[in-house]
PDB file of N, CA, C and O in Angstrom:
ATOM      1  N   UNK A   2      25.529  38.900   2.278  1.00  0.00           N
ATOM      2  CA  UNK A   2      26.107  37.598   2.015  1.00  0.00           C
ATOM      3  C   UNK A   2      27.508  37.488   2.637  1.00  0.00           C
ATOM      4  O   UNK A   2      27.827  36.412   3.143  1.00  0.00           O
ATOM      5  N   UNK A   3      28.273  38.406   2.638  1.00  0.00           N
ATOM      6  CA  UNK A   3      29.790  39.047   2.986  1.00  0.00           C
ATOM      7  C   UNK A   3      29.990  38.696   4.350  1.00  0.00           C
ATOM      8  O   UNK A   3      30.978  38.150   4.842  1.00  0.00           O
ATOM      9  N   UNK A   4      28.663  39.171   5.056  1.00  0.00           N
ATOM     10  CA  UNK A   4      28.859  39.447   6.355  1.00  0.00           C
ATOM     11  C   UNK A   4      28.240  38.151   7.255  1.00  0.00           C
ATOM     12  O   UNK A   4      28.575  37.934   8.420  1.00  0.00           O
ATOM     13  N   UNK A   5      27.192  37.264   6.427  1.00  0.00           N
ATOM     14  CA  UNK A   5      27.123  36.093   6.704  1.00  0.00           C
ATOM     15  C   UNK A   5      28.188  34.930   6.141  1.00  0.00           C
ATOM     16  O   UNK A   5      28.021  33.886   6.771  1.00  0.00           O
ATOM     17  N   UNK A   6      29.083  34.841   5.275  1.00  0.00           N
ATOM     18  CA  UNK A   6      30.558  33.938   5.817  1.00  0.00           C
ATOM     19  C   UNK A   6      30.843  34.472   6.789  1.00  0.00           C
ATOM     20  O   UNK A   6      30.661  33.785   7.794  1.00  0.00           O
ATOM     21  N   UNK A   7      31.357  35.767   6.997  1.00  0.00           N
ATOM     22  CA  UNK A   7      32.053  36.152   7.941  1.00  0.00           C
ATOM     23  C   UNK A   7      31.864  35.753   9.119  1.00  0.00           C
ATOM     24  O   UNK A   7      32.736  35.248   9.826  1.00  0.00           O
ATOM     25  N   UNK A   8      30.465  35.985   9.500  1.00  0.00           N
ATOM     26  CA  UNK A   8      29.668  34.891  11.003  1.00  0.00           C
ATOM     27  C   UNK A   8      30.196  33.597  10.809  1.00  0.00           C
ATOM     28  O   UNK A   8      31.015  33.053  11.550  1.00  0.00           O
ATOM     29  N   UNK A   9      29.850  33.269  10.100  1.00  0.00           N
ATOM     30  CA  UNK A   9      30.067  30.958   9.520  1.00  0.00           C
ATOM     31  C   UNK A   9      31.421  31.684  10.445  1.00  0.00           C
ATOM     32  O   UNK A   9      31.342  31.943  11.646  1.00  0.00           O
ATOM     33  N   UNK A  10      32.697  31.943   9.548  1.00  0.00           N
ATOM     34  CA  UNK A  10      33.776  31.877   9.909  1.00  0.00           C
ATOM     35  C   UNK A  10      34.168  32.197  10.990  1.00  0.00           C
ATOM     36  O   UNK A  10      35.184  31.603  11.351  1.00  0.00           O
ATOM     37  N   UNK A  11      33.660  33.088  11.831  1.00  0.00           N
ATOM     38  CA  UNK A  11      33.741  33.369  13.170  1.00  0.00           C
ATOM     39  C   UNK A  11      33.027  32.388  14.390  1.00  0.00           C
ATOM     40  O   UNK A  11      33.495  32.337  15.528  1.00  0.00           O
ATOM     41  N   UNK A  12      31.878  31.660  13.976  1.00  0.00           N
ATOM     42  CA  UNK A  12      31.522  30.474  14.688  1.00  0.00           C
ATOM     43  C   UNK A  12      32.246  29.682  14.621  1.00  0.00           C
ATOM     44  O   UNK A  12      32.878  29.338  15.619  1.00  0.00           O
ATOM     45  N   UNK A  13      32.447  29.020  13.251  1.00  0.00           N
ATOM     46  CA  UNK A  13      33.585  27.799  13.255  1.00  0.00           C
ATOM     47  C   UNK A  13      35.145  28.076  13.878  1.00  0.00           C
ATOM     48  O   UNK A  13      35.709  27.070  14.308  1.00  0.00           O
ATOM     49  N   UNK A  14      35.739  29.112  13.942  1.00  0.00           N
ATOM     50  CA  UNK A  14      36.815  29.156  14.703  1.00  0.00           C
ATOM     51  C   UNK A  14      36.458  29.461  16.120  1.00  0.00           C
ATOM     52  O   UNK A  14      37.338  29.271  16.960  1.00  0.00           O
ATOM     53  N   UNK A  15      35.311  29.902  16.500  1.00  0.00           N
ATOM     54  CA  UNK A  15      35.520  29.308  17.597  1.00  0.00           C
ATOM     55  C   UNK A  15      35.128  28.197  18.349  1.00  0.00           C
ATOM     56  O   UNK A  15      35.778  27.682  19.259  1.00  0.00           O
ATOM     57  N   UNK A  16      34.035  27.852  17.927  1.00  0.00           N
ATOM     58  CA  UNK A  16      33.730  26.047  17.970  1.00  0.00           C
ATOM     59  C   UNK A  16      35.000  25.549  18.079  1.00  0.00           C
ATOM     60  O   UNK A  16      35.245  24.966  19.134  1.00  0.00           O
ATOM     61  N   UNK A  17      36.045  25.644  17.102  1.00  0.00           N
ATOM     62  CA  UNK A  17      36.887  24.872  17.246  1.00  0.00           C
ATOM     63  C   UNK A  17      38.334  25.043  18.455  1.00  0.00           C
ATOM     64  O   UNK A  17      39.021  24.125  18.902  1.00  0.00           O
ATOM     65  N   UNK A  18      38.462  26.659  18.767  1.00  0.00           N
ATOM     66  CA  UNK A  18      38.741  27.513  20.185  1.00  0.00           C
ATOM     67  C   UNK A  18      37.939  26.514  21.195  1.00  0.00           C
ATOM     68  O   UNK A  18      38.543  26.083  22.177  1.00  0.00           O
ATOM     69  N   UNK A  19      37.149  26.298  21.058  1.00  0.00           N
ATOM     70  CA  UNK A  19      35.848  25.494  22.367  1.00  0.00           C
ATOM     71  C   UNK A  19      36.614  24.316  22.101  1.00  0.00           C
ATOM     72  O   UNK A  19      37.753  24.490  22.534  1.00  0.00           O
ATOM     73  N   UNK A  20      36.483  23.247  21.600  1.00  0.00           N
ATOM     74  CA  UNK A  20      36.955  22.020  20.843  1.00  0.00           C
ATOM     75  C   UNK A  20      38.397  22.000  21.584  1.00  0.00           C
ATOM     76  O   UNK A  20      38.607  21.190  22.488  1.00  0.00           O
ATOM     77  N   UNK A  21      39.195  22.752  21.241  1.00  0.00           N
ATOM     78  CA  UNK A  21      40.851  22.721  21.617  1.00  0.00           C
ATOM     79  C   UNK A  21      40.903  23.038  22.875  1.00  0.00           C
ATOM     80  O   UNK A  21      41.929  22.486  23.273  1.00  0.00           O
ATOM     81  N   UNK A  22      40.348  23.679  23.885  1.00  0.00           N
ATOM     82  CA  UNK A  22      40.314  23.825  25.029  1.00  0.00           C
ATOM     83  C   UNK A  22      39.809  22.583  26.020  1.00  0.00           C
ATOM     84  O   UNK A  22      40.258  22.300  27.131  1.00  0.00           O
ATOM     85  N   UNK A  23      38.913  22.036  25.401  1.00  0.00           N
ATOM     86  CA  UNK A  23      38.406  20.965  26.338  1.00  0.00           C
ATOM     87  C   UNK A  23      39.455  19.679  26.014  1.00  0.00           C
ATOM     88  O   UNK A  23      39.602  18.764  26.823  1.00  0.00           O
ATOM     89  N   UNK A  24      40.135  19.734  24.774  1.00  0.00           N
ATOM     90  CA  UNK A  24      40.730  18.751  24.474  1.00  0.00           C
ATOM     91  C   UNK A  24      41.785  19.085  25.473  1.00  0.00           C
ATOM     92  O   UNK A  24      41.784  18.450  26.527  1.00  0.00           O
ATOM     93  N   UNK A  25      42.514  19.830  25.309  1.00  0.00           N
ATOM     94  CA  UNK A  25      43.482  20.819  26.109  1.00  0.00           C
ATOM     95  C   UNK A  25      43.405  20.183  27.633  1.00  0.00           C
ATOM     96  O   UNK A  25      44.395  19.702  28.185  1.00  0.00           O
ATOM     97  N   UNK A  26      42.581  20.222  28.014  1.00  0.00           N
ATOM     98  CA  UNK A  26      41.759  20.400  30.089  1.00  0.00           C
ATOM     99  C   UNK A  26      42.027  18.698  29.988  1.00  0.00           C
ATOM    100  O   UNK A  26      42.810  18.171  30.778  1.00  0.00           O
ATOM    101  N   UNK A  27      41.488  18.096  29.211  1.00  0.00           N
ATOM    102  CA  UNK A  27      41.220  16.818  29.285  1.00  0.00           C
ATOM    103  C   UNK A  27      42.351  16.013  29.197  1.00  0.00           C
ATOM    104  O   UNK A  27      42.391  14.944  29.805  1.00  0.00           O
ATOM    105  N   UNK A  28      43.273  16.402  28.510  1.00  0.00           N
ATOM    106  CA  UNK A  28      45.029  15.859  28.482  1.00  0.00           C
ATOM    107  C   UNK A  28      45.724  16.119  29.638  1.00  0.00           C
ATOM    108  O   UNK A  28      46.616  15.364  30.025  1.00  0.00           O
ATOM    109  N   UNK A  29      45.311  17.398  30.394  1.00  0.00           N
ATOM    110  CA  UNK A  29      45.970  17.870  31.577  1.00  0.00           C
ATOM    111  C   UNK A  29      45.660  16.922  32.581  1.00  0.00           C
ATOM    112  O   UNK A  29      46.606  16.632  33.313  1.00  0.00           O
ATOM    113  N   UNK A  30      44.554  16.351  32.812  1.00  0.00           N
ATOM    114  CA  UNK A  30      43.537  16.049  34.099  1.00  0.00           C
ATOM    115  C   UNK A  30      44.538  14.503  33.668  1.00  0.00           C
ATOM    116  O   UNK A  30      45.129  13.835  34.517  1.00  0.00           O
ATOM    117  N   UNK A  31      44.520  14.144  31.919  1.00  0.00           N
ATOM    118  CA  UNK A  31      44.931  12.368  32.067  1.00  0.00           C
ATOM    119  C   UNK A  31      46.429  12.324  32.593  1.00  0.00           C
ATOM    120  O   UNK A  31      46.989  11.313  33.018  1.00  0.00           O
ATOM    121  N   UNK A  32      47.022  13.683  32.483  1.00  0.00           N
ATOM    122  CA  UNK A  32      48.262  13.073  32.808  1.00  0.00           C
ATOM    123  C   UNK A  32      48.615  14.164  34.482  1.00  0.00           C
ATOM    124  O   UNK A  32      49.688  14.507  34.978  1.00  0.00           O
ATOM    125  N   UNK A  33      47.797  14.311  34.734  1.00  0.00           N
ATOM    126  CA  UNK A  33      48.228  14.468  36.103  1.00  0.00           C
ATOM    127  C   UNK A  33      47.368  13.386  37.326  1.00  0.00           C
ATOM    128  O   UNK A  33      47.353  13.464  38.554  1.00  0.00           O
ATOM    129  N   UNK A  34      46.598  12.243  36.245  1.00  0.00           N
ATOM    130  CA  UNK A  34      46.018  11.059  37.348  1.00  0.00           C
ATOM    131  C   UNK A  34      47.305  10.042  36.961  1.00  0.00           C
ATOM    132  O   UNK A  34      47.745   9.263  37.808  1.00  0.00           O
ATOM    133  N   UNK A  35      47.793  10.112  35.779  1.00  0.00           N
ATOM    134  CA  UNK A  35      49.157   9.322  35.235  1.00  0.00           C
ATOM    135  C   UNK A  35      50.357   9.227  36.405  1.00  0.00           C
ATOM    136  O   UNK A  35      50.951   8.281  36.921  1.00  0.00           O
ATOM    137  N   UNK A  36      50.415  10.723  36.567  1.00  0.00           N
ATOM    138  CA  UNK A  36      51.491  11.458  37.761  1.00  0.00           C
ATOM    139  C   UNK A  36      51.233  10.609  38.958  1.00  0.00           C
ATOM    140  O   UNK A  36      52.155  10.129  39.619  1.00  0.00           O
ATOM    141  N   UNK A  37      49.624  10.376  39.308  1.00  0.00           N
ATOM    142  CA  UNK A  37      49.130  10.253  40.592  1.00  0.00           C
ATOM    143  C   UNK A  37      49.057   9.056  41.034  1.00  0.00           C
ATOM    144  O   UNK A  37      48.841   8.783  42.214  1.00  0.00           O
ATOM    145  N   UNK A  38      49.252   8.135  40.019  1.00  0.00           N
ATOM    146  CA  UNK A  38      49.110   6.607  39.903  1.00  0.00           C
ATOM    147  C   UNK A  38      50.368   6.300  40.340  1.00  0.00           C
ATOM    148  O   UNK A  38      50.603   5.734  41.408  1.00  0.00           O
ATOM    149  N   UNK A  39      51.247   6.688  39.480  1.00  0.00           N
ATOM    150  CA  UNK A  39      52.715   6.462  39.626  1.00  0.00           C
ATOM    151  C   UNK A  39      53.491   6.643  41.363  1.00  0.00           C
ATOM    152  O   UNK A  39      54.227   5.963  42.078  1.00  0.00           O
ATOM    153  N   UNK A  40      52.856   7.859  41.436  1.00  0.00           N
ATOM    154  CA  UNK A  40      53.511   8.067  42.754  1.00  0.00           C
ATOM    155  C   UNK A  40      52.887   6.771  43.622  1.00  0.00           C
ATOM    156  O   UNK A  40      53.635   6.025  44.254  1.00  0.00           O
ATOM    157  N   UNK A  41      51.480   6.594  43.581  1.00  0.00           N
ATOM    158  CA  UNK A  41      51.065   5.651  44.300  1.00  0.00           C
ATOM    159  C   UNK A  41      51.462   4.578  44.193  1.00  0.00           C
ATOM    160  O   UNK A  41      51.040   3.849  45.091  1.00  0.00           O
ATOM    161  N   UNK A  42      52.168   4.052  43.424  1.00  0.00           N
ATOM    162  CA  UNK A  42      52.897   2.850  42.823  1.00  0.00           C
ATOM    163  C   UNK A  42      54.545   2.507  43.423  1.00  0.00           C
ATOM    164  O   UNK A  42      55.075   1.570  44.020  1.00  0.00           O
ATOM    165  N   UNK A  43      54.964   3.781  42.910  1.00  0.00           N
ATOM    166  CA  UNK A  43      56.297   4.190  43.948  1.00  0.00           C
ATOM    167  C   UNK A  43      56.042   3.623  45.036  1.00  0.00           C
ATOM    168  O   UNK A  43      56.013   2.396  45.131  1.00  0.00           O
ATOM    169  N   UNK A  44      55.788   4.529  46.150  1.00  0.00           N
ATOM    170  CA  UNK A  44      55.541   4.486  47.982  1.00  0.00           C
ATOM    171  C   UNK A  44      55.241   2.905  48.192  1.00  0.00           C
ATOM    172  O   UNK A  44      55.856   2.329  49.089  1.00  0.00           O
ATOM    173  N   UNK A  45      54.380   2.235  47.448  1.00  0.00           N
ATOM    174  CA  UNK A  45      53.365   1.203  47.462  1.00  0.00           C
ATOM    175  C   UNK A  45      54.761   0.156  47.391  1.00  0.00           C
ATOM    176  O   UNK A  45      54.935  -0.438  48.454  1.00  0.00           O
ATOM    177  N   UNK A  46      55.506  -0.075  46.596  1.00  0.00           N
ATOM    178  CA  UNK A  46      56.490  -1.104  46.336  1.00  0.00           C
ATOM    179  C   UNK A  46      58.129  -0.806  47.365  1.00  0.00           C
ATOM    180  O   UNK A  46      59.165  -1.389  47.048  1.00  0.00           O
ATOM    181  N   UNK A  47      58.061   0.214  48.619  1.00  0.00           N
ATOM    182  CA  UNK A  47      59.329   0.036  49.459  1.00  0.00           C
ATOM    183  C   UNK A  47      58.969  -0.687  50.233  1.00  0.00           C
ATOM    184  O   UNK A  47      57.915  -0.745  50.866  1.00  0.00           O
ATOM    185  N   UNK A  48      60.108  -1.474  50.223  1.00  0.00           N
ATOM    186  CA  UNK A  48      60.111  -2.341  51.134  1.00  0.00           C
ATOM    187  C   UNK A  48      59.711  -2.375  52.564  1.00  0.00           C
ATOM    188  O   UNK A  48      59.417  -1.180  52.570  1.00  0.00           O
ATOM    189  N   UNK A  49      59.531  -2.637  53.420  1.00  0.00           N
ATOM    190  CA  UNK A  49      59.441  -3.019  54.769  1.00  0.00           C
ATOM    191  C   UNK A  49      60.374  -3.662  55.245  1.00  0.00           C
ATOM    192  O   UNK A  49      60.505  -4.844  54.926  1.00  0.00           O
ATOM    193  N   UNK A  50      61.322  -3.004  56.192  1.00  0.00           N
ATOM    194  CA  UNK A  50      62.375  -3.534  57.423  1.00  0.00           C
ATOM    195  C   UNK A  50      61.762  -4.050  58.734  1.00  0.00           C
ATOM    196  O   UNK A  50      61.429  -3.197  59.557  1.00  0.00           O
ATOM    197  N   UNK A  51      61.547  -5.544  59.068  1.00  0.00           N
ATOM    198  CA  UNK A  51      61.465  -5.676  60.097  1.00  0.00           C
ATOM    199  C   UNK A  51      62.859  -6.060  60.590  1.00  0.00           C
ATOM    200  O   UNK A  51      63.648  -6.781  59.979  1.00  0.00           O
ATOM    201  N   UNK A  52      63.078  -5.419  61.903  1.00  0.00           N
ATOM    202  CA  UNK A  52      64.376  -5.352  62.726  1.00  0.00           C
ATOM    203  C   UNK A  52      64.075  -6.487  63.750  1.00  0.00           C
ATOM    204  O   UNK A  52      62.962  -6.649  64.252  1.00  0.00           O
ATOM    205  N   UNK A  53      64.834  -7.024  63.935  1.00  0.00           N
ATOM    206  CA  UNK A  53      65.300  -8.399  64.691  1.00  0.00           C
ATOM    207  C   UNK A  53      64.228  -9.550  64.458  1.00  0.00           C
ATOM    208  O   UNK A  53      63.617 -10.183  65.319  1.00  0.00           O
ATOM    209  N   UNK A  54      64.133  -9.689  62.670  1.00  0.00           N
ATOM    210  CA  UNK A  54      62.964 -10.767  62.661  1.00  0.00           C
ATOM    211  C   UNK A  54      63.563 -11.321  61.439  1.00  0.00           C
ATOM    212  O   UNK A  54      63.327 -11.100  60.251  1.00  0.00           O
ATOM    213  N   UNK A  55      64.574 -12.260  62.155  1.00  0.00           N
ATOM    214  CA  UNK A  55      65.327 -12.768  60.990  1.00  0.00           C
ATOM    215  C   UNK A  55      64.645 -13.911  60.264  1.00  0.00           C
ATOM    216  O   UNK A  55      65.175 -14.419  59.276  1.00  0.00           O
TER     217      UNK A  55
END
C-alpha cells in the first residue's frame, strides 16, 4: 500500500515536472515572437530621406 502512494506521488510530481516545462518552453517561444514583432515594428516606422525632393 506504502509503496503504491509512493508511485501516485512520484507520477504526480512528475506530471506536474512535464506540465511546468511545457508551460516553461511555451512562455519562452511567446516572448521571443513579442521580441520579434517589436523589432519588426521598430525598422518598419524610420523614416525615409528623399534628398533633393522637396
Amino acid at each position: 500500500m506504502e509503496a503504491a502512494l509512493a508511485l501516485l506521488l512520484a507520477g504526480l510530481l512528475a506530471g506536474m515536472g512535464l506540465c511546468g516545462a511545457i508551460w516553461s518552453a511555451g512562455e519562452r517561444a511567446e516572448r521571443r515572437e513579442r521580441i520579434e514583432r517589436a523589432r519588426r515594428r521598430d525598422h518598419s516606422t524610420v523614416p525615409v530621406i528623399h534628398w533633393g525632393k522637396q
